[in-house]
PDB file of C-alpha atoms in Angstrom:
ATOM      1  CA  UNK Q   1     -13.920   4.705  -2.133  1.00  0.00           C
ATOM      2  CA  UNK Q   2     -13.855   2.272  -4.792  1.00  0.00           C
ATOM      3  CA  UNK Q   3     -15.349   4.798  -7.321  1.00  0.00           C
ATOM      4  CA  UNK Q   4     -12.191   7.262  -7.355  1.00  0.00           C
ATOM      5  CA  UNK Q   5     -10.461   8.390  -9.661  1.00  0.00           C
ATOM      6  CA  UNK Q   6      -6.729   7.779  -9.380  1.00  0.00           C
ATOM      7  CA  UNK Q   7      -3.262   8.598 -11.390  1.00  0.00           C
ATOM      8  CA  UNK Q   8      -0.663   5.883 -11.268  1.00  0.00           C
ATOM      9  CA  UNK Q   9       2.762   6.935 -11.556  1.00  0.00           C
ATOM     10  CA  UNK Q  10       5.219   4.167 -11.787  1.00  0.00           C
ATOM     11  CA  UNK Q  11       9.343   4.742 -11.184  1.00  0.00           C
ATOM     12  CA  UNK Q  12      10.705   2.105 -13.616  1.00  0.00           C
ATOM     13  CA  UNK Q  13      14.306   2.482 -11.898  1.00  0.00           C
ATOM     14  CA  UNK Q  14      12.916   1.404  -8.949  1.00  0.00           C
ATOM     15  CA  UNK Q  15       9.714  -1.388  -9.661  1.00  0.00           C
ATOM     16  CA  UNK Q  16       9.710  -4.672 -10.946  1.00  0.00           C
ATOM     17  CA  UNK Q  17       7.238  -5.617 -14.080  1.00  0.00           C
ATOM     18  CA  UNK Q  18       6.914  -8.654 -11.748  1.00  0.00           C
ATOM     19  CA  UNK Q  19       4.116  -7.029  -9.536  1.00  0.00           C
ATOM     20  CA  UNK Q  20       2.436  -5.531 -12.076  1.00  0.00           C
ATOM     21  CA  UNK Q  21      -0.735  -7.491 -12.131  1.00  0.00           C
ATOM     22  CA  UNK Q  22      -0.591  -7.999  -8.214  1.00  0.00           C
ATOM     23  CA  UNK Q  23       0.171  -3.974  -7.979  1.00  0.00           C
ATOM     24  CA  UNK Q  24      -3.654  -3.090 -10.229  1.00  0.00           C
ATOM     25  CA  UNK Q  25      -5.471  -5.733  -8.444  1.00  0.00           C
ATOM     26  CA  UNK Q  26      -4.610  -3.991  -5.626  1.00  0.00           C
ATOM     27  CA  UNK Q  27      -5.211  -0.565  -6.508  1.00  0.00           C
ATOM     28  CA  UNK Q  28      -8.482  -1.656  -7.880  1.00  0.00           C
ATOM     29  CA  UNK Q  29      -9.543  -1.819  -4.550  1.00  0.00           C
ATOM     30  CA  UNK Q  30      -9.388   1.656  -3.911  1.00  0.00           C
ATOM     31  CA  UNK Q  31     -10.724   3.402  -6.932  1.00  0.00           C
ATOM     32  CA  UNK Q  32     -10.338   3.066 -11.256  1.00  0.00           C
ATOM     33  CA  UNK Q  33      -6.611   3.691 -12.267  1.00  0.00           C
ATOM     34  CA  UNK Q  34      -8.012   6.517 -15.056  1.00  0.00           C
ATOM     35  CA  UNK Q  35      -4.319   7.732 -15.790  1.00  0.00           C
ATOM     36  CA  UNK Q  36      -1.633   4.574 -15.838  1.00  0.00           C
ATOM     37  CA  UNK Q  37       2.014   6.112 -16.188  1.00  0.00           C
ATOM     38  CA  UNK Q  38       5.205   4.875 -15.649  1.00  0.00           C
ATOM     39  CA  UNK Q  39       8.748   6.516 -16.176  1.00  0.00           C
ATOM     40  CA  UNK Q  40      12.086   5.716 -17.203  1.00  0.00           C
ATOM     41  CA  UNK Q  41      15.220   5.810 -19.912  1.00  0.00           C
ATOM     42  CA  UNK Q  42      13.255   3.313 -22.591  1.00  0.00           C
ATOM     43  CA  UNK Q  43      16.283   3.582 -24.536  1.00  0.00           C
ATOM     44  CA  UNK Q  44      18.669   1.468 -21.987  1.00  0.00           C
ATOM     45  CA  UNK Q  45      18.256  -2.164 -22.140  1.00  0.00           C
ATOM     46  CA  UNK Q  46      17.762  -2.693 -18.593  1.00  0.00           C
ATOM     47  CA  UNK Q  47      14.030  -1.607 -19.115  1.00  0.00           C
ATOM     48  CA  UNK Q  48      13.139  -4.412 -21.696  1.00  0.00           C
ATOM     49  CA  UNK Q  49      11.721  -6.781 -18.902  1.00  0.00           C
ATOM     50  CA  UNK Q  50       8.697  -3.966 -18.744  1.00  0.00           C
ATOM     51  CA  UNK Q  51       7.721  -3.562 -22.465  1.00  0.00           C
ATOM     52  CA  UNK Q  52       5.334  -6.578 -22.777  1.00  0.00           C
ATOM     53  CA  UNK Q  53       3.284  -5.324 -19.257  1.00  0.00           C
ATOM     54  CA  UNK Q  54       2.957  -2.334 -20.401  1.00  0.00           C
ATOM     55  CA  UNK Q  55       1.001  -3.367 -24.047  1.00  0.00           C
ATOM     56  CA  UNK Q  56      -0.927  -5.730 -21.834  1.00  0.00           C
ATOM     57  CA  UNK Q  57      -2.079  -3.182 -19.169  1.00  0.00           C
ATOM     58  CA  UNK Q  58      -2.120  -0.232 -21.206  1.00  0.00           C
ATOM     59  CA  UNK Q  59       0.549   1.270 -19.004  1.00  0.00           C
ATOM     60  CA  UNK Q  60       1.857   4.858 -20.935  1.00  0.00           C
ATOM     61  CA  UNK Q  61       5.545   4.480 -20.909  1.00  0.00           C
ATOM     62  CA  UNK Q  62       7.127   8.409 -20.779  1.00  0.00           C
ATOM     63  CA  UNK Q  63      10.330   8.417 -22.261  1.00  0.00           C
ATOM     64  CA  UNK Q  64      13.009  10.641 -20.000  1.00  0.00           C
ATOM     65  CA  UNK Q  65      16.757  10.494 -20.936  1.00  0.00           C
ATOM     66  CA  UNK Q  66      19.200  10.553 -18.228  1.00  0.00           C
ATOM     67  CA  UNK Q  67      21.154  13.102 -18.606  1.00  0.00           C
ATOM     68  CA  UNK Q  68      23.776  13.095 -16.226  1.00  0.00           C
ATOM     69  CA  UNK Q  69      25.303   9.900 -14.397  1.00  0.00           C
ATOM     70  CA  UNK Q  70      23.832  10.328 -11.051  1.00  0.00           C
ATOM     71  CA  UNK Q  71      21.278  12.575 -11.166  1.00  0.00           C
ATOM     72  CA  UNK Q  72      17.695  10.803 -11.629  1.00  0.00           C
ATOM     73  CA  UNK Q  73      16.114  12.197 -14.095  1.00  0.00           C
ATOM     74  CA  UNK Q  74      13.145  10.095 -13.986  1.00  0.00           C
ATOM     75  CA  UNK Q  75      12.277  11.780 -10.185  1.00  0.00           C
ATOM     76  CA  UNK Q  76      11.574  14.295 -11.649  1.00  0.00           C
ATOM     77  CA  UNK Q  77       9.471  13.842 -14.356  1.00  0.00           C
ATOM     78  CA  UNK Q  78       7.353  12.214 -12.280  1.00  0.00           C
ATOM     79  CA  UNK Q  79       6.891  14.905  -9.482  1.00  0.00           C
ATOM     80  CA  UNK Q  80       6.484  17.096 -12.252  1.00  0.00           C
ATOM     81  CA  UNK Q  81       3.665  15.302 -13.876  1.00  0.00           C
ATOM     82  CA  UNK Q  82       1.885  14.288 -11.050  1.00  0.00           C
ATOM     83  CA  UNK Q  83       1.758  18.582  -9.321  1.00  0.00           C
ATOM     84  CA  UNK Q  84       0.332  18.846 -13.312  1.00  0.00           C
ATOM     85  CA  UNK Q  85      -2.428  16.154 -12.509  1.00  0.00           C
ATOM     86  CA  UNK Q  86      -3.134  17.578  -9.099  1.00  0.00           C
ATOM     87  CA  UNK Q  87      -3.807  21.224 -10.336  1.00  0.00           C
ATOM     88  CA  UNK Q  88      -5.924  19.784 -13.075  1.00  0.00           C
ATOM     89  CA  UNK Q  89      -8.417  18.871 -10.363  1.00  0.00           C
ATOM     90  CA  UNK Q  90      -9.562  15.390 -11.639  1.00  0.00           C
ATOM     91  CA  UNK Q  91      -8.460  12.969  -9.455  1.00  0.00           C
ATOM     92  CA  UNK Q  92      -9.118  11.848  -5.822  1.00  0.00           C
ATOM     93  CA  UNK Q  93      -6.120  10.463  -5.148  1.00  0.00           C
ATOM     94  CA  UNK Q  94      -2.471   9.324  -6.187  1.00  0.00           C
ATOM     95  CA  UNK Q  95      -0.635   6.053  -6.243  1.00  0.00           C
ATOM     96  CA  UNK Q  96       3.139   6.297  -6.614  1.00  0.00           C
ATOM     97  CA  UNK Q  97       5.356   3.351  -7.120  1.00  0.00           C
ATOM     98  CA  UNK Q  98       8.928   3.949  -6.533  1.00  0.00           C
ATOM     99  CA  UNK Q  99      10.627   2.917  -3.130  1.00  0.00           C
ATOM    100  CA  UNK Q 100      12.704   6.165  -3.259  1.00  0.00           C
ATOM    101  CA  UNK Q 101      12.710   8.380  -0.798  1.00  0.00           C
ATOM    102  CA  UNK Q 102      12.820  11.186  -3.313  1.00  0.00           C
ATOM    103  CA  UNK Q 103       9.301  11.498  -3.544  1.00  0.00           C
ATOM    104  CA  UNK Q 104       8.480  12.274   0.285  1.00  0.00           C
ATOM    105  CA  UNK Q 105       7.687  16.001  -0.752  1.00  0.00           C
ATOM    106  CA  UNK Q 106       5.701  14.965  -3.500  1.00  0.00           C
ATOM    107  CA  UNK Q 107       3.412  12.445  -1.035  1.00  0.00           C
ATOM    108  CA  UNK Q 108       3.194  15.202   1.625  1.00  0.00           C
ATOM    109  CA  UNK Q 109       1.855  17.795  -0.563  1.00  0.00           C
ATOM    110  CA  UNK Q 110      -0.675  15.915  -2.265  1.00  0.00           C
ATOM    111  CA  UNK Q 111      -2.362  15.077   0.726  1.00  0.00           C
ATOM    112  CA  UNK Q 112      -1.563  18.660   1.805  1.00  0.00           C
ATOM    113  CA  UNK Q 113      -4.588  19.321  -1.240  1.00  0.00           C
ATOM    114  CA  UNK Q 114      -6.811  17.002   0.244  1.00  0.00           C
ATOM    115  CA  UNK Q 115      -6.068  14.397  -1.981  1.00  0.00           C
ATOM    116  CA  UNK Q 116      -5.312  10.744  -1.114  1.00  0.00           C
ATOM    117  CA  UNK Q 117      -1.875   8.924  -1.618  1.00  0.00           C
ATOM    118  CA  UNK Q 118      -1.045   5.439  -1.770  1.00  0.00           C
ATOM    119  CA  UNK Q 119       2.262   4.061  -2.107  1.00  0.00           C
ATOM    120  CA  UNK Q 120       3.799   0.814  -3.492  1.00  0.00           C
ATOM    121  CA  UNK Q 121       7.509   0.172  -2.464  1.00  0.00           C
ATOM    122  CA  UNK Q 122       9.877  -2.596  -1.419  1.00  0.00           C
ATOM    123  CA  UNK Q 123      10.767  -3.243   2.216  1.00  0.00           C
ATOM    124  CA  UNK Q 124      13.614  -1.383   2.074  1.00  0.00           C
ATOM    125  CA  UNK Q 125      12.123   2.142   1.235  1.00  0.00           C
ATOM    126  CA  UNK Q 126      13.085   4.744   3.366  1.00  0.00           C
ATOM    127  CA  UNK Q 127      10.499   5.252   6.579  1.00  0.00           C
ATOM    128  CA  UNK Q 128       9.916   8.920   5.636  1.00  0.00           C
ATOM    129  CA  UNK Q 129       8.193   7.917   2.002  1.00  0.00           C
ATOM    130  CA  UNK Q 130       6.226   5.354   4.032  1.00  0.00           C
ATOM    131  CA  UNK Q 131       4.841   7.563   6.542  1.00  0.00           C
ATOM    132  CA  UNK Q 132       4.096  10.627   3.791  1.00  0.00           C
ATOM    133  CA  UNK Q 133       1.403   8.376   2.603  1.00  0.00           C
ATOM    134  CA  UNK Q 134      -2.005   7.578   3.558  1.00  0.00           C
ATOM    135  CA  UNK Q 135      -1.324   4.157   3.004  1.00  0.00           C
ATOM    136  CA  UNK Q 136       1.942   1.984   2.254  1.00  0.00           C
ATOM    137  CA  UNK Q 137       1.829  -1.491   0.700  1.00  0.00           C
ATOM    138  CA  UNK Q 138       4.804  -3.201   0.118  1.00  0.00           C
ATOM    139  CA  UNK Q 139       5.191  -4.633  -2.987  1.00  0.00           C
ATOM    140  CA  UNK Q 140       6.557  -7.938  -1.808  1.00  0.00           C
ATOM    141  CA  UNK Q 141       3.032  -8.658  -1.257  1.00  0.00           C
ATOM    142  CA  UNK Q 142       1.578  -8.170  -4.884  1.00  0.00           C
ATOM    143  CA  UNK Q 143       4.686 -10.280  -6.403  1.00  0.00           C
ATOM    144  CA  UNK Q 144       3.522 -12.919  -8.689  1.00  0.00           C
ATOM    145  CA  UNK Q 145       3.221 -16.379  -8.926  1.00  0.00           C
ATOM    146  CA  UNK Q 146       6.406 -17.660 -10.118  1.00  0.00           C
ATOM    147  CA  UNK Q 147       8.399 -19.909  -7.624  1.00  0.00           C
ATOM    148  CA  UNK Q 148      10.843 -17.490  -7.263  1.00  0.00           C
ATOM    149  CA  UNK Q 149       8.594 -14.775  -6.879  1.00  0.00           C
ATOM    150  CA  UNK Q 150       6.755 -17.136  -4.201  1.00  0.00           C
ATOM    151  CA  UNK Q 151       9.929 -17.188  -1.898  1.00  0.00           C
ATOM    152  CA  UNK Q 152      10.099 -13.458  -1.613  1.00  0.00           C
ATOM    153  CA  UNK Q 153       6.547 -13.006  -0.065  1.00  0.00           C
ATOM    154  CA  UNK Q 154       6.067 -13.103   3.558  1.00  0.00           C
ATOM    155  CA  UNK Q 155       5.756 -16.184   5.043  1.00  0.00           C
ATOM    156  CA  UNK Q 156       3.089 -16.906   7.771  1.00  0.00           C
ATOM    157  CA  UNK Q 157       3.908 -16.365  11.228  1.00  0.00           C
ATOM    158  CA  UNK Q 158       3.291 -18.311  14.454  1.00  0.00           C
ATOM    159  CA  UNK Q 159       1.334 -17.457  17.037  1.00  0.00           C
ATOM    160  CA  UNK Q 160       4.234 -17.283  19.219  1.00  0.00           C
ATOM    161  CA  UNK Q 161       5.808 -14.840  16.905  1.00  0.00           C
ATOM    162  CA  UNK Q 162       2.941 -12.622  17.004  1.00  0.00           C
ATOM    163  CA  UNK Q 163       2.668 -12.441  20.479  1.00  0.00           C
ATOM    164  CA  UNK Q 164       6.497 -11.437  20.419  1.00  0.00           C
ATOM    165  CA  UNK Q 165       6.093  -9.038  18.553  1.00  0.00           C
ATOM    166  CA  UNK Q 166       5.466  -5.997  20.868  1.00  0.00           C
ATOM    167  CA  UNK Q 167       4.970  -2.977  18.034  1.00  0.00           C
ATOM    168  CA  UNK Q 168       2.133  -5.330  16.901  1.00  0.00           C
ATOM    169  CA  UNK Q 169       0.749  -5.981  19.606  1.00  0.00           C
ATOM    170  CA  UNK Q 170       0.517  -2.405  21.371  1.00  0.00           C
ATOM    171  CA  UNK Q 171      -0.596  -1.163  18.287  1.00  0.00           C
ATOM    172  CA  UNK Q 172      -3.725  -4.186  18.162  1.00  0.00           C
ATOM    173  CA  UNK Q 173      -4.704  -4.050  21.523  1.00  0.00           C
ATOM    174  CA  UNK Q 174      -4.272  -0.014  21.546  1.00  0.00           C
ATOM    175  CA  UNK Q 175      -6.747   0.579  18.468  1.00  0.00           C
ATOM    176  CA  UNK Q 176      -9.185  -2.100  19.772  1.00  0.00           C
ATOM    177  CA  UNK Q 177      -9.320  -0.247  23.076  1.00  0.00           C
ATOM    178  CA  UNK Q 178      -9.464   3.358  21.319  1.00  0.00           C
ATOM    179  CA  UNK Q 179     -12.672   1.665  18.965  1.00  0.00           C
ATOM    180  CA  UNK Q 180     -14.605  -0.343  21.934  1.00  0.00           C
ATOM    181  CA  UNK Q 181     -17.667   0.436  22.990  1.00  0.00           C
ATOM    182  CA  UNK Q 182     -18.833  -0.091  27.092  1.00  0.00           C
ATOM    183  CA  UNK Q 183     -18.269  -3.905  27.046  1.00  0.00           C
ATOM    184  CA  UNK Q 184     -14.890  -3.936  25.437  1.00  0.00           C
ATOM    185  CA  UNK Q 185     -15.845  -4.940  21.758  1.00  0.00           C
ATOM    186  CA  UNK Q 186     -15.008  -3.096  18.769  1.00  0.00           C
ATOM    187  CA  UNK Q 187     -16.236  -3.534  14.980  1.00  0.00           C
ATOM    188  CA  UNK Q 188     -13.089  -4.251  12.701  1.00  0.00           C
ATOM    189  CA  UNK Q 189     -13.435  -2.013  10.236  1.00  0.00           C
ATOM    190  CA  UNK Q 190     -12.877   1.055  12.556  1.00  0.00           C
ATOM    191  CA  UNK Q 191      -9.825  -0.793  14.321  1.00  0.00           C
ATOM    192  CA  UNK Q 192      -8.004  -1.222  10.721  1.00  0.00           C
ATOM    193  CA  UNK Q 193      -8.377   2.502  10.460  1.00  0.00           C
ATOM    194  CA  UNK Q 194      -6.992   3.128  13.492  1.00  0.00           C
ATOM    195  CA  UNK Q 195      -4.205   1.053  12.623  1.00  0.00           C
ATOM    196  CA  UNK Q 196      -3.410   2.260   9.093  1.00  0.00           C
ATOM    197  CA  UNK Q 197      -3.711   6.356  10.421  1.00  0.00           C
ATOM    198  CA  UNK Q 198      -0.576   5.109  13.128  1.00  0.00           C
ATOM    199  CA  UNK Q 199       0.992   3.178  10.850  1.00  0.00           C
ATOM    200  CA  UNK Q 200       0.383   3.920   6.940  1.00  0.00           C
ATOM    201  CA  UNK Q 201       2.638   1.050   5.879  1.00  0.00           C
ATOM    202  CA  UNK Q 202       0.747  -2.082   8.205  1.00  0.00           C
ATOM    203  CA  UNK Q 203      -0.669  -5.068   6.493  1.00  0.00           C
ATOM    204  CA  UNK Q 204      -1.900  -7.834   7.390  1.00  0.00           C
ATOM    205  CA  UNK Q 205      -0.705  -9.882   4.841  1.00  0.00           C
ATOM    206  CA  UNK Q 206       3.294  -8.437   5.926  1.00  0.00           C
ATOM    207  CA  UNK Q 207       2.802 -11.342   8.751  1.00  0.00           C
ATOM    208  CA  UNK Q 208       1.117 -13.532   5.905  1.00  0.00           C
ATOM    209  CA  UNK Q 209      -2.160 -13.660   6.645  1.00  0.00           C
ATOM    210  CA  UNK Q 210      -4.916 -12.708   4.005  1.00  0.00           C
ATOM    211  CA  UNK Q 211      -6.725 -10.312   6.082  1.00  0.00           C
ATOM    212  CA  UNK Q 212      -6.318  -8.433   9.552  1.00  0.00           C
ATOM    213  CA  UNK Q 213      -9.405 -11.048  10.754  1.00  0.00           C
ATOM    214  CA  UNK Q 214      -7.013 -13.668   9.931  1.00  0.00           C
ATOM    215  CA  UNK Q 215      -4.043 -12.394  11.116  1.00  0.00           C
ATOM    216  CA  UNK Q 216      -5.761 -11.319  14.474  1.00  0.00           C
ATOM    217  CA  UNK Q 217      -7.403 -14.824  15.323  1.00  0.00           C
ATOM    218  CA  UNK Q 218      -3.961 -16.232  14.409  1.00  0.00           C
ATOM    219  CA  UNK Q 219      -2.366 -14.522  17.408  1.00  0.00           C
ATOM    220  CA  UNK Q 220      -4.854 -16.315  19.785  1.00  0.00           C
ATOM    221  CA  UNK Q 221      -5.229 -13.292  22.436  1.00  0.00           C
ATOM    222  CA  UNK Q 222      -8.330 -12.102  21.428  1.00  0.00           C
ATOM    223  CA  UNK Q 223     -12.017 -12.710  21.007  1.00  0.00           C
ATOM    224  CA  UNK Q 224     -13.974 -12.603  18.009  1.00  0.00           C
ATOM    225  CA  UNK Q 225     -17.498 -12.585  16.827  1.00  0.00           C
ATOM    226  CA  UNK Q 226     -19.590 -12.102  13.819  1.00  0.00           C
ATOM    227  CA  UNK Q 227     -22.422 -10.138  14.195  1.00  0.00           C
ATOM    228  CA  UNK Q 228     -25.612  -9.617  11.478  1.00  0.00           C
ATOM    229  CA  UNK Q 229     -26.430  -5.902  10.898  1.00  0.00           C
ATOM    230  CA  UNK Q 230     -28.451  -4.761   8.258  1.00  0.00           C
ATOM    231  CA  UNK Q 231     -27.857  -7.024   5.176  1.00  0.00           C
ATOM    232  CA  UNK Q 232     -24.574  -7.734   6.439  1.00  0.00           C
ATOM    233  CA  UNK Q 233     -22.138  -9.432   8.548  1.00  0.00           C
ATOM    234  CA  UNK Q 234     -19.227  -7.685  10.767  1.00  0.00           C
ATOM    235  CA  UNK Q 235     -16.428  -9.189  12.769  1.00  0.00           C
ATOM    236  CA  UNK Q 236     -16.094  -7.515  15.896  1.00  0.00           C
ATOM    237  CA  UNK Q 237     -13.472  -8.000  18.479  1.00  0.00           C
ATOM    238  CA  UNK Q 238     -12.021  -7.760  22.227  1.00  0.00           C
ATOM    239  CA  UNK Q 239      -8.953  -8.502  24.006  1.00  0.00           C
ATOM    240  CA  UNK Q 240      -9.594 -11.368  26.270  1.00  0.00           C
ATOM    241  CA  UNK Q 241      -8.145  -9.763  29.313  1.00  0.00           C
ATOM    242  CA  UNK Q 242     -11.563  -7.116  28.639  1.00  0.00           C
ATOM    243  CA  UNK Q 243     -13.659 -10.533  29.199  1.00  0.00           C
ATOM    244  CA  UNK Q 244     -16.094 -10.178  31.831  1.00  0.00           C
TER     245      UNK Q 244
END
């Protein structure tokens, strides 16, 4: 996966030049950003705070003029550039930044062409957005360093949290079950994408823990091992109630 090609379409209306570095990091992870785009009215001064990120990570500002109060001008550039991209046949998948619900369609029929889409979006974007992609990060998670960036991330939860929190837990114990072999343990990777095809917009790091390893030992309900295969190591894990 990490050798795709992606297009990155960025809503400036509606993203923060605060998690840009955070937001490519991320996306290196999945594949090489070969098309870096992000829209807006360049002309209005409440842009200015993105001009310096974009010279430093050769982000292609497209100028769209907004030409009637209330109507977003911007959405549609952007939906229109990126069904442009996807008949052009280059790219293996999409990553749209916006947390607008506008571009539900646009996330649904990407993937409708067998392409991938993740998006990047604040906690308050709309479920259906979130769900229309492959996979959802939230962008509180890639927000930089600054102290007052700092207080916006998610702070780590308890272990009595965790457990409280019955959506997580059903959804844990359900895709270790579903990914278990005959004596109850399952290999991580194949519970995470269990996980993320439920729930496109889970993270580990949305309880504030670094990885779902990490985030699972810190509820304390379940076992975990690491196992050698091949030239490497996997974590593999089982509810303790499956404990024989």
């Amino acid at each position: 996966m990490a050798h795709d090609k992606l297009a990155v379409l960025i809503d400036a209306d509606n993203a923060r030049p605060a998690i840009v570095e955070g937001l490519l990091a991320e996306i290196a992870k999945y594949g090489t950003a070969h098309v870096k785009r992000i829209y807006g009215d360049w002309t209005k001064p409440d842009l200015n705070g993105w001009k310096e990120a974009l010279l430093r990570y050769s982000i292609q500002p497209i100028q769209q003029f907004r030409y009637t109060v209330g109507k977003n001008a911007t959405d549609s550039a952007m939906i229109i550039d990126a069904m442009d991209l996807l008949y052009a046949e280059r790219f293996d998948g999409f990553c749209i930044v916006s947390s607008d619900s506008d571009f539900t369609r646009l996330a649904s029929r990407i993937r409708e062409s067998g392409r991938i889409v993740y998006g990047f979006g604040e906690k308050k974007t709309p479920e259906p957005f979130r769900t229309a992609c492959d996979k959802f990060i939230y962008t509180e998670v890639l927000a930089g360093t600054s102290e007052t960036e700092t207080e916006t991330a998610p702070k780590q939860r308890s272990a009595k949290e965790l457990r409280g929190d019955s959506k997580l837990m059903n959804m844990l114990r359900n895709a270790i079950e579903a990914a278990s072999d005959e004596t109850g343990w399952a290999s991580l990777g194949p519970v995470g994408s269990i996980i993320n095809k439920q729930s496109p917009d889970f993270d580990s790091r949305n309880y504030g823990y670094a990885k779902l390893s990490g985030l699972i030992k810190g509820i304390g309900l379940f076992d975990t091992e690491e196992r050698q295969i091949g030239n490497g190591k996997h974590i593999y894990v089982r509810s303790r109630a499956d404990k024989k």
